[in-house]
């Protein structure tokens, strides 16, 4: 149980450090993709395969599975990075899929929230991570508080009920990576 709590904390934690120069025009470019891929490999300690993980999956899979030789510490390193990546992609999948129309319908308002409330968003994530680590047995309650924190950030603005749902669901996607047992639903009511 404590292992799962640690995985959740690692997934939500704010320890994302990058040396890659962000795109200035909002477009992805091959240099940025390569930099991010190399940063992930560096964070995982992968050095035996050339190229980006996506282009050599079997080589990287073998290298990652070799980390399991180190027992729980090797597994924790793999899980930490894997959960962070999956959590991020789950949020992107929502934003680019089921949440796309909701964001597009409230573009100016939603963009403003991300521009002005990043500190509060990070605070929601940090509080959730700290609560889970301190008291995992109540993880579903903390998960509900976490999504409620996002809900409030998107609700106490000039946005509408659809954007309130969007904020809740965006947060829910990151936690659902490892908290499958919590029956949490976001609504516009």
PDB file of C-alpha atoms in Angstrom:
ATOM      1  CA  UNK A   1       0.000   0.000   0.000  1.00  0.00           C
ATOM      2  CA  UNK A   2       2.827   2.410   0.833  1.00  0.00           C
ATOM      3  CA  UNK A   3       4.425   1.520  -2.507  1.00  0.00           C
ATOM      4  CA  UNK A   4       1.280   2.666  -4.344  1.00  0.00           C
ATOM      5  CA  UNK A   5       1.194   5.845  -2.258  1.00  0.00           C
ATOM      6  CA  UNK A   6       4.750   6.618  -3.248  1.00  0.00           C
ATOM      7  CA  UNK A   7       3.962   6.013  -6.917  1.00  0.00           C
ATOM      8  CA  UNK A   8       1.011   8.426  -6.700  1.00  0.00           C
ATOM      9  CA  UNK A   9       3.172  11.066  -5.051  1.00  0.00           C
ATOM     10  CA  UNK A  10       5.829  10.647  -7.680  1.00  0.00           C
ATOM     11  CA  UNK A  11       3.240  10.945 -10.417  1.00  0.00           C
ATOM     12  CA  UNK A  12       1.853  14.189  -9.096  1.00  0.00           C
ATOM     13  CA  UNK A  13       5.054  15.723  -7.771  1.00  0.00           C
ATOM     14  CA  UNK A  14       6.426  18.893  -9.229  1.00  0.00           C
ATOM     15  CA  UNK A  15       9.980  17.682  -9.710  1.00  0.00           C
ATOM     16  CA  UNK A  16       9.965  18.160 -13.459  1.00  0.00           C
ATOM     17  CA  UNK A  17      13.242  19.684 -14.566  1.00  0.00           C
ATOM     18  CA  UNK A  18      14.107  20.266 -18.183  1.00  0.00           C
ATOM     19  CA  UNK A  19      17.086  21.654 -20.004  1.00  0.00           C
ATOM     20  CA  UNK A  20      15.179  21.836 -23.287  1.00  0.00           C
ATOM     21  CA  UNK A  21      14.349  25.219 -24.730  1.00  0.00           C
ATOM     22  CA  UNK A  22      10.564  25.504 -25.010  1.00  0.00           C
ATOM     23  CA  UNK A  23       8.963  26.287 -28.333  1.00  0.00           C
ATOM     24  CA  UNK A  24       8.412  30.008 -28.794  1.00  0.00           C
ATOM     25  CA  UNK A  25       5.735  29.649 -31.449  1.00  0.00           C
ATOM     26  CA  UNK A  26       3.663  26.869 -29.886  1.00  0.00           C
ATOM     27  CA  UNK A  27       4.770  24.395 -32.532  1.00  0.00           C
ATOM     28  CA  UNK A  28       6.608  21.166 -31.840  1.00  0.00           C
ATOM     29  CA  UNK A  29       9.890  20.880 -33.661  1.00  0.00           C
ATOM     30  CA  UNK A  30      12.230  17.908 -34.141  1.00  0.00           C
ATOM     31  CA  UNK A  31      15.019  19.465 -32.056  1.00  0.00           C
ATOM     32  CA  UNK A  32      12.687  19.954 -29.096  1.00  0.00           C
ATOM     33  CA  UNK A  33      11.332  16.403 -29.458  1.00  0.00           C
ATOM     34  CA  UNK A  34      14.852  15.001 -29.519  1.00  0.00           C
ATOM     35  CA  UNK A  35      15.876  17.107 -26.504  1.00  0.00           C
ATOM     36  CA  UNK A  36      12.865  15.925 -24.488  1.00  0.00           C
ATOM     37  CA  UNK A  37      13.478  12.304 -25.482  1.00  0.00           C
ATOM     38  CA  UNK A  38      17.117  12.545 -24.472  1.00  0.00           C
ATOM     39  CA  UNK A  39      16.136  14.220 -21.175  1.00  0.00           C
ATOM     40  CA  UNK A  40      13.765  11.341 -20.391  1.00  0.00           C
ATOM     41  CA  UNK A  41      16.492   8.821 -21.218  1.00  0.00           C
ATOM     42  CA  UNK A  42      18.887  10.726 -18.968  1.00  0.00           C
ATOM     43  CA  UNK A  43      16.367  10.785 -16.108  1.00  0.00           C
ATOM     44  CA  UNK A  44      15.919   7.025 -16.457  1.00  0.00           C
ATOM     45  CA  UNK A  45      19.659   6.473 -16.708  1.00  0.00           C
ATOM     46  CA  UNK A  46      19.409   4.844 -20.139  1.00  0.00           C
ATOM     47  CA  UNK A  47      22.637   4.913 -22.112  1.00  0.00           C
ATOM     48  CA  UNK A  48      22.972   1.640 -24.034  1.00  0.00           C
ATOM     49  CA  UNK A  49      20.525   2.453 -26.851  1.00  0.00           C
ATOM     50  CA  UNK A  50      20.939   5.167 -29.438  1.00  0.00           C
ATOM     51  CA  UNK A  51      18.123   7.460 -30.436  1.00  0.00           C
ATOM     52  CA  UNK A  52      14.798   8.300 -28.842  1.00  0.00           C
ATOM     53  CA  UNK A  53      12.717   5.734 -26.938  1.00  0.00           C
ATOM     54  CA  UNK A  54       9.922   5.811 -29.526  1.00  0.00           C
ATOM     55  CA  UNK A  55      12.279   4.768 -32.315  1.00  0.00           C
ATOM     56  CA  UNK A  56      13.940   1.829 -30.552  1.00  0.00           C
ATOM     57  CA  UNK A  57      11.327   0.443 -28.166  1.00  0.00           C
ATOM     58  CA  UNK A  58      12.700  -3.093 -27.827  1.00  0.00           C
ATOM     59  CA  UNK A  59      16.239  -1.941 -27.081  1.00  0.00           C
ATOM     60  CA  UNK A  60      14.933   0.497 -24.472  1.00  0.00           C
ATOM     61  CA  UNK A  61      12.500  -2.059 -23.043  1.00  0.00           C
ATOM     62  CA  UNK A  62      15.404  -4.448 -22.411  1.00  0.00           C
ATOM     63  CA  UNK A  63      17.468  -1.668 -20.846  1.00  0.00           C
ATOM     64  CA  UNK A  64      14.576  -0.672 -18.579  1.00  0.00           C
ATOM     65  CA  UNK A  65      13.869  -4.279 -17.585  1.00  0.00           C
ATOM     66  CA  UNK A  66      17.533  -4.643 -16.668  1.00  0.00           C
ATOM     67  CA  UNK A  67      16.873  -1.978 -14.004  1.00  0.00           C
ATOM     68  CA  UNK A  68      14.605  -4.505 -12.261  1.00  0.00           C
ATOM     69  CA  UNK A  69      17.767  -6.410 -11.341  1.00  0.00           C
ATOM     70  CA  UNK A  70      18.255  -3.724  -8.668  1.00  0.00           C
ATOM     71  CA  UNK A  71      15.077  -4.883  -6.925  1.00  0.00           C
ATOM     72  CA  UNK A  72      12.561  -2.415  -5.559  1.00  0.00           C
ATOM     73  CA  UNK A  73      14.847   0.601  -6.041  1.00  0.00           C
ATOM     74  CA  UNK A  74      15.178  -0.212  -9.746  1.00  0.00           C
ATOM     75  CA  UNK A  75      11.451  -0.742 -10.060  1.00  0.00           C
ATOM     76  CA  UNK A  76      10.729   2.528  -8.225  1.00  0.00           C
ATOM     77  CA  UNK A  77      12.950   4.475 -10.627  1.00  0.00           C
ATOM     78  CA  UNK A  78      11.151   3.008 -13.622  1.00  0.00           C
ATOM     79  CA  UNK A  79       7.717   3.518 -12.037  1.00  0.00           C
ATOM     80  CA  UNK A  80       8.429   7.102 -11.037  1.00  0.00           C
ATOM     81  CA  UNK A  81       9.315   8.161 -14.556  1.00  0.00           C
ATOM     82  CA  UNK A  82       6.693   5.981 -16.227  1.00  0.00           C
ATOM     83  CA  UNK A  83       3.831   7.273 -14.093  1.00  0.00           C
ATOM     84  CA  UNK A  84       4.856  10.897 -14.672  1.00  0.00           C
ATOM     85  CA  UNK A  85       4.956  10.378 -18.427  1.00  0.00           C
ATOM     86  CA  UNK A  86       1.668   8.445 -18.567  1.00  0.00           C
ATOM     87  CA  UNK A  87      -0.013  11.031 -16.330  1.00  0.00           C
ATOM     88  CA  UNK A  88       1.080  13.835 -18.626  1.00  0.00           C
ATOM     89  CA  UNK A  89      -0.085  11.982 -21.743  1.00  0.00           C
ATOM     90  CA  UNK A  90      -3.442  11.134 -20.128  1.00  0.00           C
ATOM     91  CA  UNK A  91      -4.012  14.850 -19.552  1.00  0.00           C
ATOM     92  CA  UNK A  92      -2.934  15.659 -23.111  1.00  0.00           C
ATOM     93  CA  UNK A  93      -5.179  12.870 -24.402  1.00  0.00           C
ATOM     94  CA  UNK A  94      -8.119  14.430 -22.589  1.00  0.00           C
ATOM     95  CA  UNK A  95      -7.302  17.986 -23.696  1.00  0.00           C
ATOM     96  CA  UNK A  96      -6.903  16.869 -27.312  1.00  0.00           C
ATOM     97  CA  UNK A  97      -9.846  14.447 -27.238  1.00  0.00           C
ATOM     98  CA  UNK A  98     -12.949  14.634 -25.049  1.00  0.00           C
ATOM     99  CA  UNK A  99     -11.924  17.998 -23.602  1.00  0.00           C
ATOM    100  CA  UNK A 100     -11.008  19.710 -26.863  1.00  0.00           C
ATOM    101  CA  UNK A 101     -14.442  21.155 -27.594  1.00  0.00           C
ATOM    102  CA  UNK A 102     -14.914  22.341 -24.006  1.00  0.00           C
ATOM    103  CA  UNK A 103     -11.612  24.213 -24.127  1.00  0.00           C
ATOM    104  CA  UNK A 104     -12.319  25.596 -27.606  1.00  0.00           C
ATOM    105  CA  UNK A 105     -15.753  26.854 -26.517  1.00  0.00           C
ATOM    106  CA  UNK A 106     -14.096  28.819 -23.689  1.00  0.00           C
ATOM    107  CA  UNK A 107     -10.696  29.511 -25.232  1.00  0.00           C
ATOM    108  CA  UNK A 108     -10.055  33.018 -23.878  1.00  0.00           C
ATOM    109  CA  UNK A 109     -11.176  32.161 -20.357  1.00  0.00           C
ATOM    110  CA  UNK A 110      -9.391  28.806 -20.184  1.00  0.00           C
ATOM    111  CA  UNK A 111      -6.155  30.239 -21.553  1.00  0.00           C
ATOM    112  CA  UNK A 112      -6.314  32.994 -18.953  1.00  0.00           C
ATOM    113  CA  UNK A 113      -6.620  30.461 -16.129  1.00  0.00           C
ATOM    114  CA  UNK A 114      -3.447  28.687 -17.235  1.00  0.00           C
ATOM    115  CA  UNK A 115      -1.704  32.042 -17.671  1.00  0.00           C
ATOM    116  CA  UNK A 116      -2.620  33.425 -14.244  1.00  0.00           C
ATOM    117  CA  UNK A 117      -3.299  30.479 -11.934  1.00  0.00           C
ATOM    118  CA  UNK A 118      -0.293  28.200 -12.469  1.00  0.00           C
ATOM    119  CA  UNK A 119       0.837  28.749  -8.866  1.00  0.00           C
ATOM    120  CA  UNK A 120      -2.555  27.591  -7.567  1.00  0.00           C
ATOM    121  CA  UNK A 121      -2.560  24.623  -9.975  1.00  0.00           C
ATOM    122  CA  UNK A 122       0.854  23.583  -8.663  1.00  0.00           C
ATOM    123  CA  UNK A 123      -0.409  24.048  -5.111  1.00  0.00           C
ATOM    124  CA  UNK A 124      -3.337  21.683  -5.792  1.00  0.00           C
ATOM    125  CA  UNK A 125      -0.881  19.060  -7.054  1.00  0.00           C
ATOM    126  CA  UNK A 126       1.531  19.490  -4.142  1.00  0.00           C
ATOM    127  CA  UNK A 127      -1.221  19.296  -1.510  1.00  0.00           C
ATOM    128  CA  UNK A 128      -2.596  16.129  -3.094  1.00  0.00           C
ATOM    129  CA  UNK A 129       0.844  14.510  -3.197  1.00  0.00           C
ATOM    130  CA  UNK A 130       1.549  15.433   0.431  1.00  0.00           C
ATOM    131  CA  UNK A 131      -1.837  14.144   1.622  1.00  0.00           C
ATOM    132  CA  UNK A 132      -1.405  10.826  -0.186  1.00  0.00           C
ATOM    133  CA  UNK A 133       2.063  10.334   1.234  1.00  0.00           C
ATOM    134  CA  UNK A 134       0.942  11.148   4.785  1.00  0.00           C
ATOM    135  CA  UNK A 135      -2.313   9.160   4.795  1.00  0.00           C
ATOM    136  CA  UNK A 136      -2.757   6.807   1.844  1.00  0.00           C
ATOM    137  CA  UNK A 137      -5.727   4.950   3.343  1.00  0.00           C
ATOM    138  CA  UNK A 138      -7.868   8.020   2.567  1.00  0.00           C
ATOM    139  CA  UNK A 139      -6.537   8.358  -0.990  1.00  0.00           C
ATOM    140  CA  UNK A 140      -9.982   8.519  -2.606  1.00  0.00           C
ATOM    141  CA  UNK A 141     -10.982  11.407  -0.343  1.00  0.00           C
ATOM    142  CA  UNK A 142      -7.756  13.235  -1.241  1.00  0.00           C
ATOM    143  CA  UNK A 143      -8.318  12.480  -4.914  1.00  0.00           C
ATOM    144  CA  UNK A 144     -11.759  14.096  -4.650  1.00  0.00           C
ATOM    145  CA  UNK A 145     -10.227  17.132  -2.913  1.00  0.00           C
ATOM    146  CA  UNK A 146      -7.588  17.344  -5.649  1.00  0.00           C
ATOM    147  CA  UNK A 147     -10.132  17.388  -8.464  1.00  0.00           C
ATOM    148  CA  UNK A 148     -12.242  19.796  -6.411  1.00  0.00           C
ATOM    149  CA  UNK A 149      -9.263  22.129  -6.175  1.00  0.00           C
ATOM    150  CA  UNK A 150      -9.060  22.226  -9.988  1.00  0.00           C
ATOM    151  CA  UNK A 151     -12.832  22.504 -10.155  1.00  0.00           C
ATOM    152  CA  UNK A 152     -12.691  25.621  -7.978  1.00  0.00           C
ATOM    153  CA  UNK A 153      -9.923  27.210 -10.038  1.00  0.00           C
ATOM    154  CA  UNK A 154     -11.944  26.836 -13.211  1.00  0.00           C
ATOM    155  CA  UNK A 155     -15.277  27.666 -11.535  1.00  0.00           C
ATOM    156  CA  UNK A 156     -14.261  30.869  -9.770  1.00  0.00           C
ATOM    157  CA  UNK A 157     -13.529  32.621 -13.011  1.00  0.00           C
ATOM    158  CA  UNK A 158     -15.493  34.059 -15.866  1.00  0.00           C
ATOM    159  CA  UNK A 159     -15.771  30.597 -17.384  1.00  0.00           C
ATOM    160  CA  UNK A 160     -18.934  28.532 -17.499  1.00  0.00           C
ATOM    161  CA  UNK A 161     -19.987  25.124 -16.160  1.00  0.00           C
ATOM    162  CA  UNK A 162     -18.367  23.343 -19.102  1.00  0.00           C
ATOM    163  CA  UNK A 163     -14.972  24.750 -18.168  1.00  0.00           C
ATOM    164  CA  UNK A 164     -15.544  23.766 -14.538  1.00  0.00           C
ATOM    165  CA  UNK A 165     -16.066  20.174 -15.683  1.00  0.00           C
ATOM    166  CA  UNK A 166     -12.976  20.486 -17.902  1.00  0.00           C
ATOM    167  CA  UNK A 167     -10.763  21.516 -14.963  1.00  0.00           C
ATOM    168  CA  UNK A 168     -12.025  18.656 -12.807  1.00  0.00           C
ATOM    169  CA  UNK A 169     -11.589  16.097 -15.583  1.00  0.00           C
ATOM    170  CA  UNK A 170      -8.109  17.380 -16.450  1.00  0.00           C
ATOM    171  CA  UNK A 171      -7.032  16.752 -12.843  1.00  0.00           C
ATOM    172  CA  UNK A 172      -8.880  13.426 -12.685  1.00  0.00           C
ATOM    173  CA  UNK A 173      -6.965  12.108 -15.671  1.00  0.00           C
ATOM    174  CA  UNK A 174      -3.598  12.538 -13.943  1.00  0.00           C
ATOM    175  CA  UNK A 175      -4.682  10.740 -10.778  1.00  0.00           C
ATOM    176  CA  UNK A 176      -6.490   7.918 -12.588  1.00  0.00           C
ATOM    177  CA  UNK A 177      -3.152   6.606 -13.825  1.00  0.00           C
ATOM    178  CA  UNK A 178      -2.727   4.772 -10.502  1.00  0.00           C
ATOM    179  CA  UNK A 179      -5.918   5.437  -8.502  1.00  0.00           C
ATOM    180  CA  UNK A 180      -8.292   3.134 -10.372  1.00  0.00           C
ATOM    181  CA  UNK A 181     -10.240   2.152  -7.269  1.00  0.00           C
ATOM    182  CA  UNK A 182     -11.671   5.635  -6.656  1.00  0.00           C
ATOM    183  CA  UNK A 183     -15.110   6.046  -8.225  1.00  0.00           C
ATOM    184  CA  UNK A 184     -14.809   9.742  -8.959  1.00  0.00           C
ATOM    185  CA  UNK A 185     -16.833  11.452 -11.679  1.00  0.00           C
ATOM    186  CA  UNK A 186     -16.742  15.072 -12.770  1.00  0.00           C
ATOM    187  CA  UNK A 187     -19.976  16.839 -13.668  1.00  0.00           C
ATOM    188  CA  UNK A 188     -21.148  20.235 -14.835  1.00  0.00           C
ATOM    189  CA  UNK A 189     -23.795  20.538 -12.110  1.00  0.00           C
TER     190      UNK A 189
END
